[in-house]
C-alpha cells in the first residue's frame, strides 16, 4: 500500500488561507492524503497574540481571511523548515518577491521526491535583461518538479464557496490526478492542461492589464473603454507568450487561467481597486498598497516593471504598447489620461484593407 501524501502550504495570506480551507477538507476526506496539513505562517502579532497561535486555537486567519473557519487539521507553523520537512506536496502561495529567500532556506531540507504546486503570480528578473517564471525558479533551486495553478479565483469568493473554475498546468500524467483531487471540490472545478508555461504567464500578465482597467475606472471612462483594455491586454498576453515562451497552445488562453481570470481581475481584483484609487486620490502606489491591502502585496505594478525590464533590454517596448504604458503610468512617467492615446494608436487597430496601422503606432505622449 502506497504511503499517504503529506501536504504543506507555504503561505497564509487570503489566497493561501482560502486554499488551506479546500486542501484541509480534501486531505481529511481522501485516503491518499495524510490528515494533517501544515501551513507556513509568517509570524505576526495580531491583537497582542501570535498569529499562529490564533489560527491554531480559533481555526481562523483573523488577519487575512477573517470570518472563515479553516479545517482543524490545518496546523499553522511559524518555521518554514518545520512546516515543509516531511511534505510530499509543497503548495507555494507567497508574494513572488519572497520566493528566492524561501527556496534558499528549504534547499536540501525537503524530501527529494517532493513535488511543488505554485499558485504564485509573477516573474523574477534575470541578469542581462530577462525574466524567469516562478515555477522555474522553484524547480531549479529545490530540484523538484513544479506544476502551477492559476484561474479566476478571487480569494474571498472561493472562501465563500461560490462556484468557480481553475486551471492546473502539469506535465506529469501520474501526478496530475493527485493534484486535481487535492484541489477540486463541488464548487471549485479543476481543469488540468499540459501547457504549464502559458498557464503561469497568464496568471502574471493579467495583473498588468488589471491596472489599466483600474485606471479606466478611476477616470470614469466606462465599460466600453475597459473592454478595449481587456481585449488589447489579452492580445498582448498571447503575443508575449508566443515570443518569450513559445510552444504553448492558443486554447490555454480560453481556460480559467486566461480570459476568465483576466475578466475577473479587471472587475474585482486588488490591482484594479488600487489603480482606480491611484487615479482618484493622486497618492502613490506604495502608499495605497499600505492603506488598502491590510498587509497583502500588490502584484500588477511590480510585474509590469519586471516585464518592462525585459522589453526595454530587448528593444521591444513598441511591440507591447499597453504593457509599456501601464508601467510608465505606475512609475509616474505618463499620466493616467495618456492611456487612451496609447490604446488608440495600438498596432492591433488595423485597417481591414491593407493591414497597416490605421493610426501611427507611436504617439507623442507614449514615445513607443
Short mmCIF file of C-alpha atoms in Angstrom, two decimals:
data_model
loop_
_atom_site.label_atom_id
_atom_site.label_comp_id
_atom_site.label_asym_id
_atom_site.label_seq_id
_atom_site.Cartn_x
_atom_site.Cartn_y
_atom_site.Cartn_z
CA UNK A 1 0.00 0.00 0.00
CA UNK A 2 1.42 3.39 -1.01
CA UNK A 3 2.31 5.82 1.75
CA UNK A 4 -0.11 8.66 2.30
CA UNK A 5 0.84 12.00 0.79
CA UNK A 6 1.75 14.75 3.24
CA UNK A 7 0.86 18.29 2.23
CA UNK A 8 2.39 21.64 3.20
CA UNK A 9 1.07 25.05 2.22
CA UNK A 10 3.80 27.69 2.14
CA UNK A 11 1.97 30.96 2.63
CA UNK A 12 -1.03 32.17 4.60
CA UNK A 13 -2.40 35.33 3.03
CA UNK A 14 -6.01 35.49 1.91
CA UNK A 15 -5.42 33.21 -1.10
CA UNK A 16 -3.22 30.83 0.87
CA UNK A 17 -5.84 30.61 3.60
CA UNK A 18 -8.66 30.05 1.09
CA UNK A 19 -6.67 27.21 -0.47
CA UNK A 20 -5.93 25.82 3.01
CA UNK A 21 -9.67 25.55 3.59
CA UNK A 22 -10.01 23.39 0.46
CA UNK A 23 -6.85 21.34 0.91
CA UNK A 24 -7.52 20.65 4.57
CA UNK A 25 -11.03 19.43 3.84
CA UNK A 26 -9.89 17.19 0.97
CA UNK A 27 -6.94 15.77 2.92
CA UNK A 28 -9.33 14.82 5.70
CA UNK A 29 -11.71 13.02 3.35
CA UNK A 30 -9.42 11.33 0.83
CA UNK A 31 -7.42 8.27 1.92
CA UNK A 32 -4.37 9.05 -0.24
CA UNK A 33 -3.51 12.08 1.90
CA UNK A 34 -2.35 12.44 5.49
CA UNK A 35 -4.96 14.23 7.57
CA UNK A 36 -2.54 16.80 8.98
CA UNK A 37 -1.79 19.71 6.65
CA UNK A 38 0.91 22.14 7.70
CA UNK A 39 0.68 25.80 6.73
CA UNK A 40 3.74 28.03 6.97
CA UNK A 41 2.66 31.33 8.53
CA UNK A 42 4.96 34.32 8.70
CA UNK A 43 4.69 35.19 12.37
CA UNK A 44 2.97 38.44 13.22
CA UNK A 45 1.45 39.91 16.33
CA UNK A 46 -2.28 40.49 15.93
CA UNK A 47 -4.28 41.99 18.80
CA UNK A 48 -1.39 41.20 21.14
CA UNK A 49 -1.23 37.50 20.14
CA UNK A 50 0.92 35.48 17.78
CA UNK A 51 -0.94 34.87 14.53
CA UNK A 52 -0.01 31.16 14.53
CA UNK A 53 -1.48 30.73 17.99
CA UNK A 54 -4.69 32.46 16.97
CA UNK A 55 -5.04 30.28 13.86
CA UNK A 56 -4.40 27.05 15.77
CA UNK A 57 -6.76 27.96 18.62
CA UNK A 58 -9.62 29.53 16.66
CA UNK A 59 -9.03 27.87 13.23
CA UNK A 60 -9.40 31.29 11.65
CA UNK A 61 -6.84 33.54 9.98
CA UNK A 62 -8.14 36.63 11.69
CA UNK A 63 -5.87 38.99 9.76
CA UNK A 64 -6.00 37.78 6.16
CA UNK A 65 -9.22 35.75 5.90
CA UNK A 66 -11.45 36.76 8.81
CA UNK A 67 -14.85 35.15 9.15
CA UNK A 68 -13.86 31.82 7.60
CA UNK A 69 -13.16 28.69 9.62
CA UNK A 70 -10.25 26.55 8.49
CA UNK A 71 -10.40 22.78 8.97
CA UNK A 72 -8.98 21.71 12.32
CA UNK A 73 -6.37 19.53 10.58
CA UNK A 74 -4.67 22.62 9.10
CA UNK A 75 -1.84 23.47 11.51
CA UNK A 76 -0.12 26.87 11.39
CA UNK A 77 3.67 26.62 11.74
CA UNK A 78 5.93 29.72 12.02
CA UNK A 79 9.09 27.93 10.81
CA UNK A 80 9.08 27.13 7.08
CA UNK A 81 11.60 24.31 7.54
CA UNK A 82 9.48 22.66 10.20
CA UNK A 83 6.35 23.03 8.07
CA UNK A 84 7.89 21.61 4.90
CA UNK A 85 10.39 18.98 6.04
CA UNK A 86 8.20 15.86 5.65
CA UNK A 87 5.92 17.08 2.86
CA UNK A 88 5.35 15.17 -0.36
CA UNK A 89 3.42 18.06 -1.91
CA UNK A 90 4.53 21.67 -1.38
CA UNK A 91 1.97 24.32 -2.31
CA UNK A 92 3.65 27.69 -2.79
CA UNK A 93 1.39 30.72 -2.31
CA UNK A 94 3.52 33.67 -1.17
CA UNK A 95 4.19 37.02 -2.88
CA UNK A 96 6.68 36.30 -5.63
CA UNK A 97 9.18 38.78 -4.19
CA UNK A 98 9.90 36.30 -1.37
CA UNK A 99 10.35 33.05 -3.29
CA UNK A 100 14.14 33.21 -3.66
CA UNK A 101 14.61 33.56 0.09
CA UNK A 102 12.24 30.72 0.86
CA UNK A 103 13.91 28.41 -1.64
CA UNK A 104 17.33 29.20 -0.16
CA UNK A 105 16.01 28.24 3.26
CA UNK A 106 14.46 24.98 2.04
CA UNK A 107 17.33 23.81 -0.17
CA UNK A 108 18.47 20.34 0.90
CA UNK A 109 15.93 20.22 3.74
CA UNK A 110 12.91 18.74 1.93
CA UNK A 111 12.14 15.28 0.60
CA UNK A 112 13.98 14.70 -2.70
CA UNK A 113 10.81 13.04 -4.01
CA UNK A 114 8.60 16.04 -3.20
CA UNK A 115 6.65 17.88 -5.89
CA UNK A 116 5.61 21.51 -5.98
CA UNK A 117 2.45 23.34 -6.95
CA UNK A 118 2.88 27.08 -7.43
CA UNK A 119 -0.04 29.48 -7.05
CA UNK A 120 2.30 32.47 -7.31
CA UNK A 121 1.52 35.06 -9.97
CA UNK A 122 4.56 36.99 -11.16
CA UNK A 123 8.02 36.86 -12.67
CA UNK A 124 11.54 37.41 -11.42
CA UNK A 125 14.30 39.38 -13.10
CA UNK A 126 17.35 37.67 -14.53
CA UNK A 127 20.69 39.34 -15.12
CA UNK A 128 21.10 40.54 -18.67
CA UNK A 129 17.58 41.86 -19.19
CA UNK A 130 15.49 38.71 -18.96
CA UNK A 131 12.75 37.41 -16.69
CA UNK A 132 12.05 33.97 -15.28
CA UNK A 133 8.89 32.12 -14.31
CA UNK A 134 8.46 31.48 -10.60
CA UNK A 135 7.84 27.76 -11.13
CA UNK A 136 11.14 27.53 -12.99
CA UNK A 137 12.93 29.19 -10.07
CA UNK A 138 11.40 26.80 -7.51
CA UNK A 139 12.19 23.79 -9.67
CA UNK A 140 15.78 24.88 -10.29
CA UNK A 141 16.52 25.90 -6.71
CA UNK A 142 14.91 22.90 -4.98
CA UNK A 143 15.48 20.27 -7.69
CA UNK A 144 11.84 19.20 -7.74
CA UNK A 145 9.16 19.20 -10.47
CA UNK A 146 6.72 22.10 -10.14
CA UNK A 147 3.21 22.44 -11.56
CA UNK A 148 1.11 25.61 -11.44
CA UNK A 149 -2.44 26.61 -10.55
CA UNK A 150 -3.99 29.80 -11.97
CA UNK A 151 -7.58 30.86 -12.54
CA UNK A 152 -10.43 33.28 -11.98
CA UNK A 153 -10.23 32.73 -8.25
CA UNK A 154 -10.80 35.78 -6.05
CA UNK A 155 -9.92 34.50 -2.59
CA UNK A 156 -12.98 35.83 -0.79
CA UNK A 157 -15.36 34.21 -3.25
CA UNK A 158 -13.52 30.89 -3.09
CA UNK A 159 -13.64 31.02 0.71
CA UNK A 160 -17.39 31.72 0.48
CA UNK A 161 -17.69 28.55 -1.64
CA UNK A 162 -19.07 30.37 -4.66
CA UNK A 163 -18.65 28.23 -7.76
CA UNK A 164 -15.60 28.92 -9.88
CA UNK A 165 -13.09 27.22 -12.15
CA UNK A 166 -9.33 26.98 -12.05
CA UNK A 167 -6.55 25.60 -14.23
CA UNK A 168 -3.67 23.36 -13.21
CA UNK A 169 -0.71 23.17 -15.57
CA UNK A 170 1.01 19.82 -15.06
CA UNK A 171 3.13 17.76 -17.44
CA UNK A 172 3.26 14.61 -15.27
CA UNK A 173 0.37 12.28 -16.11
CA UNK A 174 0.76 10.41 -12.82
CA UNK A 175 0.87 13.46 -10.56
CA UNK A 176 -1.86 15.45 -12.36
CA UNK A 177 -4.82 13.47 -10.93
CA UNK A 178 -3.32 13.65 -7.42
CA UNK A 179 -3.07 17.44 -7.61
CA UNK A 180 -6.55 17.67 -9.11
CA UNK A 181 -8.06 15.56 -6.32
CA UNK A 182 -6.27 17.60 -3.66
CA UNK A 183 -7.72 20.86 -5.00
CA UNK A 184 -11.08 20.05 -6.60
CA UNK A 185 -14.40 20.43 -4.77
CA UNK A 186 -18.03 20.67 -5.79
CA UNK A 187 -17.64 24.47 -6.01
CA UNK A 188 -14.01 24.63 -7.24
CA UNK A 189 -13.73 22.92 -10.62
CA UNK A 190 -10.26 21.98 -11.85
CA UNK A 191 -9.17 21.53 -15.47
CA UNK A 192 -5.67 20.11 -15.99
CA UNK A 193 -3.63 21.04 -19.06
CA UNK A 194 -0.02 20.28 -20.02
CA UNK A 195 0.77 23.84 -21.15
CA UNK A 196 2.43 24.86 -17.88
CA UNK A 197 4.31 27.99 -19.01
CA UNK A 198 1.28 29.53 -20.73
CA UNK A 199 -0.88 28.92 -17.64
CA UNK A 200 1.68 30.63 -15.44
CA UNK A 201 2.25 33.56 -17.80
CA UNK A 202 -1.48 34.24 -17.88
CA UNK A 203 -1.58 34.44 -14.10
CA UNK A 204 1.17 37.04 -14.03
CA UNK A 205 0.34 39.18 -17.06
CA UNK A 206 -3.34 39.66 -16.29
CA UNK A 207 -2.37 41.72 -13.23
CA UNK A 208 -0.74 44.29 -15.52
CA UNK A 209 -3.92 44.57 -17.59
CA UNK A 210 -5.97 44.91 -14.41
CA UNK A 211 -4.01 48.04 -13.55
CA UNK A 212 -5.07 49.50 -16.90
CA UNK A 213 -8.68 48.58 -16.14
CA UNK A 214 -8.36 50.35 -12.79
CA UNK A 215 -7.04 53.49 -14.46
CA UNK A 216 -10.08 53.44 -16.75
CA UNK A 217 -12.41 53.13 -13.75
CA UNK A 218 -10.61 55.94 -11.97
CA UNK A 219 -11.23 58.21 -14.97
CA UNK A 220 -14.92 57.15 -15.20
CA UNK A 221 -14.46 56.12 -18.83
CA UNK A 222 -16.99 53.30 -18.72
CA UNK A 223 -17.22 49.64 -19.61
CA UNK A 224 -16.68 50.10 -23.34
CA UNK A 225 -13.23 51.55 -22.76
CA UNK A 226 -12.46 48.90 -20.16
CA UNK A 227 -13.46 46.21 -22.66
CA UNK A 228 -10.95 47.66 -25.13
CA UNK A 229 -8.21 47.50 -22.49
CA UNK A 230 -9.14 43.88 -21.68
CA UNK A 231 -9.16 42.86 -25.37
CA UNK A 232 -5.87 44.55 -26.18
CA UNK A 233 -4.41 43.18 -22.97
CA UNK A 234 -5.37 39.65 -23.97
CA UNK A 235 -3.76 40.16 -27.37
CA UNK A 236 -0.52 41.30 -25.74
CA UNK A 237 -0.63 38.35 -23.31
CA UNK A 238 -0.91 35.92 -26.23
CA UNK A 239 1.87 37.67 -28.14
CA UNK A 240 4.12 37.77 -25.07
CA UNK A 241 3.86 34.01 -24.53
CA UNK A 242 4.37 33.34 -28.22
CA UNK A 243 7.54 35.44 -28.30
CA UNK A 244 9.17 34.55 -24.98
CA UNK A 245 7.74 31.14 -24.01
CA UNK A 246 6.89 29.55 -27.37
CA UNK A 247 5.32 26.16 -27.86
CA UNK A 248 2.09 26.75 -25.97
CA UNK A 249 -1.47 26.31 -27.17
CA UNK A 250 -3.88 29.11 -28.00
CA UNK A 251 -6.65 27.09 -26.32
CA UNK A 252 -4.95 27.64 -22.93
CA UNK A 253 -5.93 31.31 -23.08
CA UNK A 254 -9.58 30.25 -23.12
CA UNK A 255 -9.27 28.25 -19.91
CA UNK A 256 -9.93 29.78 -16.50
CA UNK A 257 -6.28 30.83 -16.21
CA UNK A 258 -6.64 33.01 -19.31
CA UNK A 259 -9.63 35.06 -20.35
CA UNK A 260 -11.69 34.19 -17.26
CA UNK A 261 -9.01 35.29 -14.81
CA UNK A 262 -8.38 38.40 -16.89
CA UNK A 263 -12.03 39.45 -16.77
CA UNK A 264 -12.40 38.70 -13.06
CA UNK A 265 -9.27 40.61 -12.12
CA UNK A 266 -10.18 43.60 -14.28
CA UNK A 267 -13.51 43.91 -12.49
CA UNK A 268 -12.87 42.74 -8.94
CA UNK A 269 -9.19 42.28 -8.06
CA UNK A 270 -6.91 44.27 -5.79
CA UNK A 271 -4.79 45.57 -8.70
CA UNK A 272 -7.86 47.15 -10.29
CA UNK A 273 -9.02 48.65 -6.98
CA UNK A 274 -5.67 50.20 -6.10
CA UNK A 275 -5.16 51.50 -9.64
CA UNK A 276 -8.57 53.18 -9.53
CA UNK A 277 -7.64 54.80 -6.22
CA UNK A 278 -4.29 55.85 -7.73
CA UNK A 279 -6.18 57.97 -10.29
CA UNK A 280 -8.82 59.30 -7.91
CA UNK A 281 -6.55 60.20 -4.98
CA UNK A 282 -3.23 61.07 -6.59
CA UNK A 283 -1.46 59.01 -3.92
CA UNK A 284 1.45 56.74 -4.81
CA UNK A 285 1.02 53.02 -5.48
CA UNK A 286 3.17 52.21 -2.42
CA UNK A 287 1.04 54.40 -0.15
CA UNK A 288 -2.21 52.90 -1.41
CA UNK A 289 -0.88 49.35 -1.00
CA UNK A 290 -0.23 50.08 2.68
CA UNK A 291 -3.59 51.81 3.18
CA UNK A 292 -5.86 49.42 1.29
CA UNK A 293 -4.46 45.88 1.40
CA UNK A 294 -4.04 45.05 5.09
CA UNK A 295 -0.53 43.68 4.59
CA UNK A 296 -1.20 41.94 1.27
CA UNK A 297 1.13 42.68 -1.64
CA UNK A 298 0.19 44.28 -4.93
CA UNK A 299 1.50 42.33 -7.91
CA UNK A 300 0.44 44.33 -11.00
CA UNK A 301 2.85 47.32 -10.88
CA UNK A 302 5.68 45.05 -9.76
CA UNK A 303 5.05 42.62 -12.62
CA UNK A 304 4.73 45.49 -15.09
CA UNK A 305 8.17 46.71 -14.02
CA UNK A 306 9.66 43.23 -14.43
CA UNK A 307 8.14 42.79 -17.89
CA UNK A 308 9.31 46.24 -18.94
CA UNK A 309 12.81 45.42 -17.73
CA UNK A 310 12.98 42.68 -20.35
CA UNK A 311 11.10 44.52 -23.11
CA UNK A 312 13.38 47.53 -22.78
CA UNK A 313 16.53 45.40 -22.79
CA UNK A 314 15.36 43.67 -25.98
CA UNK A 315 14.13 46.91 -27.62
CA UNK A 316 10.58 45.51 -27.77
CA UNK A 317 8.55 48.11 -25.85
CA UNK A 318 6.84 49.20 -29.08
CA UNK A 319 5.52 45.67 -29.65
CA UNK A 320 3.72 45.75 -26.28
CA UNK A 321 2.42 49.32 -26.02
CA UNK A 322 -0.30 48.59 -23.45
CA UNK A 323 2.06 46.82 -21.03
CA UNK A 324 4.59 49.62 -21.53
CA UNK A 325 2.09 52.44 -21.00
CA UNK A 326 0.70 50.86 -17.83
CA UNK A 327 4.20 50.52 -16.41
CA UNK A 328 5.03 54.13 -17.23
CA UNK A 329 1.81 55.35 -15.60
CA UNK A 330 2.61 53.35 -12.45
CA UNK A 331 6.02 54.99 -12.12
CA UNK A 332 4.79 58.49 -12.97
CA UNK A 333 6.32 58.89 -16.44
CA UNK A 334 2.85 59.14 -18.02
CA UNK A 335 -0.44 60.45 -16.71
CA UNK A 336 -3.40 58.06 -16.49
CA UNK A 337 -5.15 60.15 -19.15
CA UNK A 338 -2.34 59.26 -21.57
CA UNK A 339 -3.54 55.65 -21.56
CA UNK A 340 -6.23 56.44 -24.10
CA UNK A 341 -3.71 57.87 -26.58
CA UNK A 342 -1.71 54.67 -26.19
CA UNK A 343 -4.59 52.27 -26.80
CA UNK A 344 -6.00 54.43 -29.63
CA UNK A 345 -2.74 54.02 -31.53
CA UNK A 346 -2.29 50.36 -30.62
CA UNK A 347 -0.94 48.27 -33.56
CA UNK A 348 -3.86 45.85 -33.15
CA UNK A 349 -6.08 48.59 -34.58
CA UNK A 350 -5.52 47.79 -38.25
CA UNK A 351 -7.33 48.79 -41.43
CA UNK A 352 -9.07 45.75 -42.91
CA UNK A 353 -7.99 46.67 -46.40
CA UNK A 354 -4.22 46.80 -46.22
CA UNK A 355 -3.46 45.67 -42.63
CA UNK A 356 -1.40 48.77 -41.96
CA UNK A 357 -1.99 50.63 -38.70
CA UNK A 358 -4.94 53.00 -39.06
CA UNK A 359 -3.07 55.42 -36.78
CA UNK A 360 0.62 55.81 -36.08
CA UNK A 361 1.95 53.08 -33.83
CA UNK A 362 3.77 55.71 -31.79
CA UNK A 363 2.09 58.64 -30.16
CA UNK A 364 3.87 61.73 -28.87
CA UNK A 365 2.85 61.02 -25.29
CA UNK A 366 3.72 57.33 -25.30
CA UNK A 367 7.06 57.62 -27.10
CA UNK A 368 6.66 54.00 -28.18
#
